[in-house]
C-alpha positions as YAML, in Angstrom:
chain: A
units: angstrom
residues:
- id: 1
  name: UNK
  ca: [22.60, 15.73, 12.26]
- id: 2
  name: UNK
  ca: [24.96, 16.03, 9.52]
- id: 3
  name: UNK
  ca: [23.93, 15.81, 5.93]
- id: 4
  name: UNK
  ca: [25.94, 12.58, 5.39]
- id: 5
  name: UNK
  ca: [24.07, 11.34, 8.57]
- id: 6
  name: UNK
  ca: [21.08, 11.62, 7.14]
- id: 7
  name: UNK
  ca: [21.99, 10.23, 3.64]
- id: 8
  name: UNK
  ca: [23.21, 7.41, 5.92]
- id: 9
  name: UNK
  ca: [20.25, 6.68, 7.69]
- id: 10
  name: UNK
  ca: [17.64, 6.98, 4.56]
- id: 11
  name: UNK
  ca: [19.60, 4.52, 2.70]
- id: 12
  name: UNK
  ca: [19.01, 1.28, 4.52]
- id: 13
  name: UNK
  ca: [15.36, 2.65, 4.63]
- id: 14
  name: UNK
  ca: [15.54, 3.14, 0.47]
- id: 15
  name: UNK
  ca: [17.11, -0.52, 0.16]
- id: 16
  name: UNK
  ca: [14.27, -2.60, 2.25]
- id: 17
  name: UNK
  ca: [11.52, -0.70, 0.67]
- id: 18
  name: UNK
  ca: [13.14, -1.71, -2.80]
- id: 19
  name: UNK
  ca: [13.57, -5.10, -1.32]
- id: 20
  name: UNK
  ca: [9.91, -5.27, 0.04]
- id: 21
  name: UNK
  ca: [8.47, -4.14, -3.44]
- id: 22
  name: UNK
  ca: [10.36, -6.73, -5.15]
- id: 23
  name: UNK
  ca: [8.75, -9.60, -2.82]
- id: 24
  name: UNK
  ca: [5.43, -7.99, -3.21]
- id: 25
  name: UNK
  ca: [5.50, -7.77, -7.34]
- id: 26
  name: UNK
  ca: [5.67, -11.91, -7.20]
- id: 27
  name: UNK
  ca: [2.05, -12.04, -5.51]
- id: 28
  name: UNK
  ca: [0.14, -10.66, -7.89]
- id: 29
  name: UNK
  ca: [-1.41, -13.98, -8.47]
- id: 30
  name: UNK
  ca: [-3.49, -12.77, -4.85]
- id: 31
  name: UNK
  ca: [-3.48, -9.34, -5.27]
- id: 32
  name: UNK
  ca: [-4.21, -7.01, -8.13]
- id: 33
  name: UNK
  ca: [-2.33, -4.04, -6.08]
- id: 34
  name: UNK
  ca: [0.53, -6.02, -5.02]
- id: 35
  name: UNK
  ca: [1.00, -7.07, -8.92]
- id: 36
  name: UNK
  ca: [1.06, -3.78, -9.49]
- id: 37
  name: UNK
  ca: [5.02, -3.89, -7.85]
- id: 38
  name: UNK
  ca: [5.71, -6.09, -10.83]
- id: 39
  name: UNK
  ca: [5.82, -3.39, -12.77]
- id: 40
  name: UNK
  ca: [8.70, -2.14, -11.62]
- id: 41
  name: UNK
  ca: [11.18, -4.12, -12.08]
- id: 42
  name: UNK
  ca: [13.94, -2.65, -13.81]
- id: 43
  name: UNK
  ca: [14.01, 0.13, -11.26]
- id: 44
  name: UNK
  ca: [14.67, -2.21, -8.71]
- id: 45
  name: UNK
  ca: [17.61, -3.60, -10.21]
- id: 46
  name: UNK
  ca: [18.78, -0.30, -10.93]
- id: 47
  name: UNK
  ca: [18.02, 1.07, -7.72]
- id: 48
  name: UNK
  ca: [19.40, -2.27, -5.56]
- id: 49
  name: UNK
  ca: [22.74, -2.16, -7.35]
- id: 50
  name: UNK
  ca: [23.65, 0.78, -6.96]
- id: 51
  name: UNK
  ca: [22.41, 0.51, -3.26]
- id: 52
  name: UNK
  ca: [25.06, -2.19, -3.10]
- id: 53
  name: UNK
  ca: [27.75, -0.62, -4.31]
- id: 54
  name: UNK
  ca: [27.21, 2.03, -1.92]
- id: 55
  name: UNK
  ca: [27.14, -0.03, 0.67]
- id: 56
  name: UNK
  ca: [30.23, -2.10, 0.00]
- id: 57
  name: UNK
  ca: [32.10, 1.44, -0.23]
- id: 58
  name: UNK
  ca: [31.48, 2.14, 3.35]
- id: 59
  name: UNK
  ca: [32.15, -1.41, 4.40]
- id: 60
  name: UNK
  ca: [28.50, -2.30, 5.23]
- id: 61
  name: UNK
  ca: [28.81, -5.70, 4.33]
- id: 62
  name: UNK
  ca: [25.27, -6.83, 5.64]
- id: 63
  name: UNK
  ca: [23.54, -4.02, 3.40]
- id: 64
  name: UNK
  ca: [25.67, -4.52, 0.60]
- id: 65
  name: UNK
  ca: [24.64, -8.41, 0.74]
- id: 66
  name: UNK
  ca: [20.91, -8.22, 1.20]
- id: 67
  name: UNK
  ca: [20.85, -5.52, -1.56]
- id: 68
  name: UNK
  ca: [23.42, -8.03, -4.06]
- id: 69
  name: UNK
  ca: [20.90, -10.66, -3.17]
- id: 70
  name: UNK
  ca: [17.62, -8.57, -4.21]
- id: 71
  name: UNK
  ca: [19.38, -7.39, -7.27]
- id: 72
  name: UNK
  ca: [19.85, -10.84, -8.06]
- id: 73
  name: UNK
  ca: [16.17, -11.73, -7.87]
- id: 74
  name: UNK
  ca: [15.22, -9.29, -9.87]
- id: 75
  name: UNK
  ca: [18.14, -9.91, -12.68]
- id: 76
  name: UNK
  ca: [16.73, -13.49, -12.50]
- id: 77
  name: UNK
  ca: [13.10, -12.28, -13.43]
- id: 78
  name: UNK
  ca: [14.83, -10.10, -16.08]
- id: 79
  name: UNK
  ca: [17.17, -12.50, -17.44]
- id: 80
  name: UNK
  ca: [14.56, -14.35, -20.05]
- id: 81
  name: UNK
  ca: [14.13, -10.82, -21.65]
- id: 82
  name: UNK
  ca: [17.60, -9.28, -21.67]
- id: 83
  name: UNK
  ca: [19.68, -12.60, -22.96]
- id: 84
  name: UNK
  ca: [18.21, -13.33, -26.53]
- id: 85
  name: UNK
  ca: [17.45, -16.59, -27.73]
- id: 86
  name: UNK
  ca: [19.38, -18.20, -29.98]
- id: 87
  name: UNK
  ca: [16.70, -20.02, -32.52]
- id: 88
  name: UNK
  ca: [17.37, -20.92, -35.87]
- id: 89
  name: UNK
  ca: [17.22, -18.39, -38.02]
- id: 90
  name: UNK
  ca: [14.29, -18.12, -40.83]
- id: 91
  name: UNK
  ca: [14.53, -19.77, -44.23]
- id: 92
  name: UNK
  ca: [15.78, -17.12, -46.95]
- id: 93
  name: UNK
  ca: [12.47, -17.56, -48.70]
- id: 94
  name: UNK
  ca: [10.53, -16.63, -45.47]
- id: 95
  name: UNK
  ca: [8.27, -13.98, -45.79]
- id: 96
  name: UNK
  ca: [9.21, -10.74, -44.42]
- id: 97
  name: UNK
  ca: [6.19, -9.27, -42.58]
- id: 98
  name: UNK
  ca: [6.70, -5.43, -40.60]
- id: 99
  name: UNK
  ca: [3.92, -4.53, -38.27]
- id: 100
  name: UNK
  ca: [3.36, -0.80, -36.48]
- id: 101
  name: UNK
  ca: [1.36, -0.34, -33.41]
- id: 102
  name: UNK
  ca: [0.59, 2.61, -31.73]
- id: 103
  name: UNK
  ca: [-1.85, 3.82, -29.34]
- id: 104
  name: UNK
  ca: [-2.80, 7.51, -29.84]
- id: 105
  name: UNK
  ca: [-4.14, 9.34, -27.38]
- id: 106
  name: UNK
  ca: [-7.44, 10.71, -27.18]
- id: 107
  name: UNK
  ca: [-6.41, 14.12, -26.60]
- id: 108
  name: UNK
  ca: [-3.60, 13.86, -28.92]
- id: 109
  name: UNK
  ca: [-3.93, 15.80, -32.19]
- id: 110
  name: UNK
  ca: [0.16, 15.32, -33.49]
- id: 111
  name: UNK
  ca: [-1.68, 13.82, -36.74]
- id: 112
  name: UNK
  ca: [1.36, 14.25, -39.14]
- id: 113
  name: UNK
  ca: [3.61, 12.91, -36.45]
- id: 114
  name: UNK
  ca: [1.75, 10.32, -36.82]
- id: 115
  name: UNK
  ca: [1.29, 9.54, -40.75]
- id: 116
  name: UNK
  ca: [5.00, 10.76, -41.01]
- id: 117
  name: UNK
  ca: [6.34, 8.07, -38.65]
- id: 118
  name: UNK
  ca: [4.06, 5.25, -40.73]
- id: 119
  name: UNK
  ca: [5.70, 6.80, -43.92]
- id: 120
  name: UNK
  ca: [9.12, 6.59, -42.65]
- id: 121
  name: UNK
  ca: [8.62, 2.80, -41.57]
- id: 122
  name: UNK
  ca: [6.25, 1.61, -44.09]
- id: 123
  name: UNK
  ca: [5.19, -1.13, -42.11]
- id: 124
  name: UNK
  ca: [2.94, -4.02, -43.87]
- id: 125
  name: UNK
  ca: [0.33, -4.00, -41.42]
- id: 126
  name: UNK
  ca: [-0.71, -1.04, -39.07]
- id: 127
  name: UNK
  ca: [-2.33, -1.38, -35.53]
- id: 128
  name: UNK
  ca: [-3.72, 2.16, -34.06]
- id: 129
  name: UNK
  ca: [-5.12, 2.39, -30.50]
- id: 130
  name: UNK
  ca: [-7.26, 4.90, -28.96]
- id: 131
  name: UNK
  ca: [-8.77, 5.66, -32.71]
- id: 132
  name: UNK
  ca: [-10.95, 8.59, -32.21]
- id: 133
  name: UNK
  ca: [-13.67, 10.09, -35.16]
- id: 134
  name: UNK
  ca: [-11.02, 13.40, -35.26]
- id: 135
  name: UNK
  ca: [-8.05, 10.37, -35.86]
- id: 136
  name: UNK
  ca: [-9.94, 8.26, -38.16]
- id: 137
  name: UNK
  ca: [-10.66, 11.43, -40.71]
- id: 138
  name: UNK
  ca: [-6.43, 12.56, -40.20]
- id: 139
  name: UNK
  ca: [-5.55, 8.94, -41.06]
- id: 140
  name: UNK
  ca: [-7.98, 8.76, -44.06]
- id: 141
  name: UNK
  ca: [-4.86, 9.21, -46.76]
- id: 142
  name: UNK
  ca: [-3.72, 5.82, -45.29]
- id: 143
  name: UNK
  ca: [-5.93, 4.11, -47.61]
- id: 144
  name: UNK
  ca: [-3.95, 4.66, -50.67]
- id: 145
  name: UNK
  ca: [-0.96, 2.52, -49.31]
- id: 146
  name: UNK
  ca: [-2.86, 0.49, -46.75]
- id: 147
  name: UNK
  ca: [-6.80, -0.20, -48.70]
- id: 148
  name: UNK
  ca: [-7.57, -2.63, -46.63]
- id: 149
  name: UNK
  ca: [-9.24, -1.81, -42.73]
- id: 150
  name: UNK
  ca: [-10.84, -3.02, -40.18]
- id: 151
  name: UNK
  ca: [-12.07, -1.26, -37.02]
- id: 152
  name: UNK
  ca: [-14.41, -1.87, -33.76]
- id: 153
  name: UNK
  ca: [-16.42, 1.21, -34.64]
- id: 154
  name: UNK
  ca: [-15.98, 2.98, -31.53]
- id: 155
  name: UNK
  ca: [-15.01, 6.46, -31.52]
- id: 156
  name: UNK
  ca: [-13.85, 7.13, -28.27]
- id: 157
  name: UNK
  ca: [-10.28, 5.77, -26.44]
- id: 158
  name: UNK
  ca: [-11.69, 2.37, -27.27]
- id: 159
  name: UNK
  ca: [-11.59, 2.58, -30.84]
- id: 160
  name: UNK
  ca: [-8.85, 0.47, -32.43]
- id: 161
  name: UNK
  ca: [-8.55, 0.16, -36.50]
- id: 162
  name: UNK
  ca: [-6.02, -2.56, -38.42]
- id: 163
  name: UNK
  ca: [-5.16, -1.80, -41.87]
- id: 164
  name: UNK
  ca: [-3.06, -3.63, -44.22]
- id: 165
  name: UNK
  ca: [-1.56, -3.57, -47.73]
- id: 166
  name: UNK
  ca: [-2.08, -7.38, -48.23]
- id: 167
  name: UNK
  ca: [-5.94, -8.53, -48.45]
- id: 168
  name: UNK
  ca: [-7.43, -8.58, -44.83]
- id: 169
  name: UNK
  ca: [-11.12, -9.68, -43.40]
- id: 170
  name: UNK
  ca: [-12.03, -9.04, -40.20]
- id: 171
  name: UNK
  ca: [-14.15, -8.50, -37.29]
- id: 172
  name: UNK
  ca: [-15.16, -6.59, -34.40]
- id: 173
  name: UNK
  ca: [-15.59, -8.60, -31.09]
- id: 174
  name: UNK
  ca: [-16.06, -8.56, -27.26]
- id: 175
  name: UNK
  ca: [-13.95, -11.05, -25.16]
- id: 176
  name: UNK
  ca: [-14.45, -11.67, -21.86]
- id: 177
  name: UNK
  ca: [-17.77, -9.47, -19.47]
- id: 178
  name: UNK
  ca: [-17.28, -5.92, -19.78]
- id: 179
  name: UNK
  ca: [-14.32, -6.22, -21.90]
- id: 180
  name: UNK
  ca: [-13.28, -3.57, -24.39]
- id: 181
  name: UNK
  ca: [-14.12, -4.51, -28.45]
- id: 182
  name: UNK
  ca: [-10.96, -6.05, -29.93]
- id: 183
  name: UNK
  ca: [-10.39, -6.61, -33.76]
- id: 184
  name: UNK
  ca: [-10.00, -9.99, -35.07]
- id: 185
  name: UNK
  ca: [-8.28, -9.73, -38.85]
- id: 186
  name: UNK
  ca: [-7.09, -12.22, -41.32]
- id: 187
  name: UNK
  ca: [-4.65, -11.13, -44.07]
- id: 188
  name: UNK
  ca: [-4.01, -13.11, -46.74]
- id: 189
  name: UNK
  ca: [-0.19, -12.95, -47.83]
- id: 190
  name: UNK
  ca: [1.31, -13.68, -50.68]
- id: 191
  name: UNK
  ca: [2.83, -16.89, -49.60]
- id: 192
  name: UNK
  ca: [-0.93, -17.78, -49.88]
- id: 193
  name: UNK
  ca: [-1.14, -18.44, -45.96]
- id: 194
  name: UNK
  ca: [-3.53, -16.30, -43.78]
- id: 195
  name: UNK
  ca: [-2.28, -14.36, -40.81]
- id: 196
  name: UNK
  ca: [-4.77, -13.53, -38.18]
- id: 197
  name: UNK
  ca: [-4.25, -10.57, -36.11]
- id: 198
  name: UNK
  ca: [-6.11, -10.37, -32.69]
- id: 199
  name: UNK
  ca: [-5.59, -6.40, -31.94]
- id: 200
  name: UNK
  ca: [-7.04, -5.67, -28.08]
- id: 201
  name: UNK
  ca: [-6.78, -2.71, -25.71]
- id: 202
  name: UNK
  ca: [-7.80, -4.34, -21.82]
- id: 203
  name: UNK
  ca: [-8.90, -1.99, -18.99]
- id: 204
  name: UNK
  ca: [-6.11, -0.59, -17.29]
- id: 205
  name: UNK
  ca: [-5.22, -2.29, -14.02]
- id: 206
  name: UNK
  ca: [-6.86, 1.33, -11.70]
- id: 207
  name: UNK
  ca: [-9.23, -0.36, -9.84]
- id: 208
  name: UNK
  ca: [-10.14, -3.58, -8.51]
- id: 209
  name: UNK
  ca: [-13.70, -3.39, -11.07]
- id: 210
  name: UNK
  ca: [-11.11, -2.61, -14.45]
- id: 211
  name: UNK
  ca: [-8.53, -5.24, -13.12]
- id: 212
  name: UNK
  ca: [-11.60, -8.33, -13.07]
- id: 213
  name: UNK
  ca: [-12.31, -7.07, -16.65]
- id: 214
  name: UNK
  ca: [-9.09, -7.07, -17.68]
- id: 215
  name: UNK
  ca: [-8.35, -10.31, -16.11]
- id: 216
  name: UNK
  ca: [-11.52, -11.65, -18.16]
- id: 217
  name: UNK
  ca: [-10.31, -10.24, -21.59]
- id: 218
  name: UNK
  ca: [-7.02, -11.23, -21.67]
- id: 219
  name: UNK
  ca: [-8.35, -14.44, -20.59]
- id: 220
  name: UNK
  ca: [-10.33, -14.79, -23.31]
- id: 221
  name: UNK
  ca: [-7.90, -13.25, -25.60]
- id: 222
  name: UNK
  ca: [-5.82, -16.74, -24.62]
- id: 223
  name: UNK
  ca: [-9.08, -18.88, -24.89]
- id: 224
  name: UNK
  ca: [-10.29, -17.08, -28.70]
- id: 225
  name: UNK
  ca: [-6.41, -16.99, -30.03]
- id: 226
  name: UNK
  ca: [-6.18, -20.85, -29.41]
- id: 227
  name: UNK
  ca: [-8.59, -21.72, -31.85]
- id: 228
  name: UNK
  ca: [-7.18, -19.99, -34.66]
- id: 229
  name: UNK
  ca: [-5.69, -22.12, -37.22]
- id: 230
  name: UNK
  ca: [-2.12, -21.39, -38.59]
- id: 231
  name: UNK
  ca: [0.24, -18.26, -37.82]
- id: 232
  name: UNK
  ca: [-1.20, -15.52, -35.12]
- id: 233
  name: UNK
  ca: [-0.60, -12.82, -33.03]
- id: 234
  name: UNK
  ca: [-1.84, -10.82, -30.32]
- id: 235
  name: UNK
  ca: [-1.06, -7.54, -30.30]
- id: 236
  name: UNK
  ca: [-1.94, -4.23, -28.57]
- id: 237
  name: UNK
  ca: [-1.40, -1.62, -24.96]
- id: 238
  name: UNK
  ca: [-2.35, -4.79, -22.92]
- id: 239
  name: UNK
  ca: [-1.89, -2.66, -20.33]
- id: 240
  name: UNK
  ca: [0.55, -5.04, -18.66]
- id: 241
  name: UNK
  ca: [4.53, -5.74, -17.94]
- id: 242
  name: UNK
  ca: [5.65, -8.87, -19.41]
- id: 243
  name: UNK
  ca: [6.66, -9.68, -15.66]
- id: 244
  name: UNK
  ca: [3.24, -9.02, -14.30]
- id: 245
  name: UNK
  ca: [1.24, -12.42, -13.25]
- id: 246
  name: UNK
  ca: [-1.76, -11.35, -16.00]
- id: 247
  name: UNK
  ca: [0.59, -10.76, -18.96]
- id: 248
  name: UNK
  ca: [2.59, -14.32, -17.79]
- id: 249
  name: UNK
  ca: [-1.35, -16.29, -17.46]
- id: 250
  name: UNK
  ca: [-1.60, -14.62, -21.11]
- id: 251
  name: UNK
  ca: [1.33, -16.16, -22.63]
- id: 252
  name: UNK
  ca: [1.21, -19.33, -20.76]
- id: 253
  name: UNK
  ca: [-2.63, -19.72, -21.60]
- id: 254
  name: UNK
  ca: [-2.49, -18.54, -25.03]
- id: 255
  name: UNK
  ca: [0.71, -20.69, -26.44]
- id: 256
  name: UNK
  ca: [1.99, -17.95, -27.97]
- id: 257
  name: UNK
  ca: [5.16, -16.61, -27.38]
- id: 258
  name: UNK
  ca: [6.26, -12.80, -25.82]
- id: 259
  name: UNK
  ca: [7.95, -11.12, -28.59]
- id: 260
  name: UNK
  ca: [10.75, -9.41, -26.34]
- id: 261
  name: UNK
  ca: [12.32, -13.04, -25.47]
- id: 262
  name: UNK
  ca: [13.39, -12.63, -28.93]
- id: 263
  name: UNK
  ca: [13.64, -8.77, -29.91]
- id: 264
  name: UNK
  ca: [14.63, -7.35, -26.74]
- id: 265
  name: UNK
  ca: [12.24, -5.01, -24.16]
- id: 266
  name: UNK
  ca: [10.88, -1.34, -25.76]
- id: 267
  name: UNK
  ca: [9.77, 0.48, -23.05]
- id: 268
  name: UNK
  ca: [7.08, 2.74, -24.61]
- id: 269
  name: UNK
  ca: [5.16, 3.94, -21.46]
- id: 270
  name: UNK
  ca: [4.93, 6.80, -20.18]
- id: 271
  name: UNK
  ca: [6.70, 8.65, -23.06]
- id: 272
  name: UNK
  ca: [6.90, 11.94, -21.36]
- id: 273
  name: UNK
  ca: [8.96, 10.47, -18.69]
- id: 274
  name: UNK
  ca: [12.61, 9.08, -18.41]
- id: 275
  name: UNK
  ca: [11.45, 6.28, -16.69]
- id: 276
  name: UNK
  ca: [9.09, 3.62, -18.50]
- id: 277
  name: UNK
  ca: [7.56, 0.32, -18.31]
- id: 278
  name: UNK
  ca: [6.58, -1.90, -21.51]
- id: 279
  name: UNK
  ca: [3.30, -2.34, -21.55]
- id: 280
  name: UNK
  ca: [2.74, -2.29, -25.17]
- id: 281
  name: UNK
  ca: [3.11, -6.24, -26.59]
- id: 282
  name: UNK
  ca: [2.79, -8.57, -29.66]
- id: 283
  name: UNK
  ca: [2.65, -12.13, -28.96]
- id: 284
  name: UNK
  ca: [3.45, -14.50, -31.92]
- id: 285
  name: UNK
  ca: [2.96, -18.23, -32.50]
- id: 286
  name: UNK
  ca: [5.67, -20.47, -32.72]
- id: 287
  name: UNK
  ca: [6.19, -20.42, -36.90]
- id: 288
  name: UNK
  ca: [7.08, -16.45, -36.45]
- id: 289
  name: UNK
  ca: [9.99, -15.52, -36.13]
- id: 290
  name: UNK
  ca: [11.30, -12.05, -34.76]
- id: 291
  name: UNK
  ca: [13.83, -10.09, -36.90]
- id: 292
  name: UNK
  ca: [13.60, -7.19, -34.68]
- id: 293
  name: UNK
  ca: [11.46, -4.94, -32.19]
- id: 294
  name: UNK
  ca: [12.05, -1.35, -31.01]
- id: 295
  name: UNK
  ca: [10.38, 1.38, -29.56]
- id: 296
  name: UNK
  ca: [9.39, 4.27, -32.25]
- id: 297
  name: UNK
  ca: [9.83, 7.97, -32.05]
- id: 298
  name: UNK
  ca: [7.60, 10.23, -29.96]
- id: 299
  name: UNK
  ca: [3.84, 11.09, -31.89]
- id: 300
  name: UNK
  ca: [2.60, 13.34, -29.14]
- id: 301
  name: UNK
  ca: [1.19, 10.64, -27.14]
- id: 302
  name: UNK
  ca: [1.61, 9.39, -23.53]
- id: 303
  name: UNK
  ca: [2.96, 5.69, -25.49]
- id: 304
  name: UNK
  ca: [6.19, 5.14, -27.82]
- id: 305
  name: UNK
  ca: [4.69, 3.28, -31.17]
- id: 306
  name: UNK
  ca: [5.78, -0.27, -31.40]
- id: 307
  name: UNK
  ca: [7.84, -1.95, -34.27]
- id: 308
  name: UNK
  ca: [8.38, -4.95, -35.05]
- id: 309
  name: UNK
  ca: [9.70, -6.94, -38.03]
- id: 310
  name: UNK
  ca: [8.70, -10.82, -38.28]
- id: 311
  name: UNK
  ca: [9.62, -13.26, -40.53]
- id: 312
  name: UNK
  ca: [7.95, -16.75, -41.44]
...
């Protein structure tokens, strides 16, 4: 058998196993491992159109269909995040608010990556994942800019820390049964309203046991976020696609609205590799609005920071 039989045979194979994942990634409502397709979606656009291009080259006009018609689906689930939304821009006295997230890594010990990058963007308020004891003594000369801090006080990869130039209170607390600590933080701005910042870091969706805790936190992420009065946002590796049924229960639940509708998708996991998958979110209430949101440079961990300007 030829080489271009081969390629010819493995193709149609390539196209309904693209076409089966896409199917499964919509019943992750039932399944934590079939939601786990959901992920994916980008590379099954990719990989379905070109699939169909192929096919329509060699006149295979039943493969090139059924691949078109795949691509289509998954273009449709894509759509919301690619095609902007075209809301009224803020007032010109809105406050301009810039907000840095990052998860570290454990293992990572890049430290003036790290404060450089933070430097560079001077951000308002910075969120920092994975905030080890070895972290939280390198990021000690963020106080001078950023005095005010919260953290969960745990010094492992579940230790998260907020700090902020503007005035900020805050708390450390568990949401949901076996849930990671999050940090709840109000910052007083200058337009004399309070921001609160809910900053969590679920489970990772590994097992079926980390998936029903995840499932619980994010749930009660939604449930706690709810009955916070004025401007909020949830923020954090959720550990989630914004396609994925628990990130879509999370924004449905929680009233708040999925930043990249309105600043476009950074794909910030896994850094190392040329394909990623967002998983790193902030999700706003309906009085914020979102200037921008990118992907930062590399800090020597396995995520891209995240950076967002808002406005309101």
């Amino acid at each position: 058998m030829t080489k271009n039989k081969r390629l010819r045979g493995l193709l149609p194979v390539l196209c309904i196993g693209l076409c089966t994942a896409t199917l499964f990634g919509f019943l992750g409502r039932w399944s934590w491992l079939l939601d786990l397709f959901s992920h994916f979606r980008v590379v099954y656009a990719w990989g379905l159109v070109l699939l169909a291009a192929w096919f329509r080259g060699r006149k295979q006009r039943i493969w090139a269909g059924v691949a078109l018609f795949f691509f289509v689906v998954n273009l449709a689930t894509l759509w919301p995040y690619l095609v902007r939304s075209q809301s009224a821009p803020p007032p010109a006295e809105s406050l301009r608010l810039k907000v840095f997230h990052a998860n570290l890594l454990v293992l990572n010990t890049e430290y003036a990556a790290v404060q450089r990058q933070i430097a560079d963007e001077n951000p308002d308020i910075v969120a920092l994942a994975e905030l080890t004891p070895g972290w939280f003594a390198a990021l000690e000369p963020l106080k001078k800019t950023y005095p005010y801090f919260v953290r969960n006080h745990i010094g492992d990869r579940f230790g998260l820390g907020v700090w902020s130039k503007y005035p900020m209170t805050g708390e450390a607390i568990y949401l949901g049964a076996g849930a990671r600590c999050s940090v709840l933080a109000r910052v007083n701005l200058p337009t004399q309203q309070s921001l609160t910042v809910l900053y969590t870091h679920p489970w990772p969706p590994s097992k079926s046991q980390w998936v029903a805790e995840q499932k619980r936190q994010l749930a009660a992420v939604a449930e706690r976020i709810q009955t916070e009065p004025g401007p909020k946002l949830v923020l954090g590796d959720l550990n989630a696609t914004p396609w994925s049924y628990l990130f879509r229960k999370l924004e449905h639940d929680s009233g708040l609205r999925d930043t990249e509708r309105d600043g476009g998708i950074a794909f910030t996991w896994p850094e190392q590799l040329p394909i990623r998958i967002p998983i790193d979110h902030c999700l706003v209430s309906k009085e914020i609005h979102v200037l921008g949101r990118r992907a930062g440079r590399a800090t020597g961990s396995d995520h891209l920071p995240l950076v967002l300007e808002l406005a309101f």
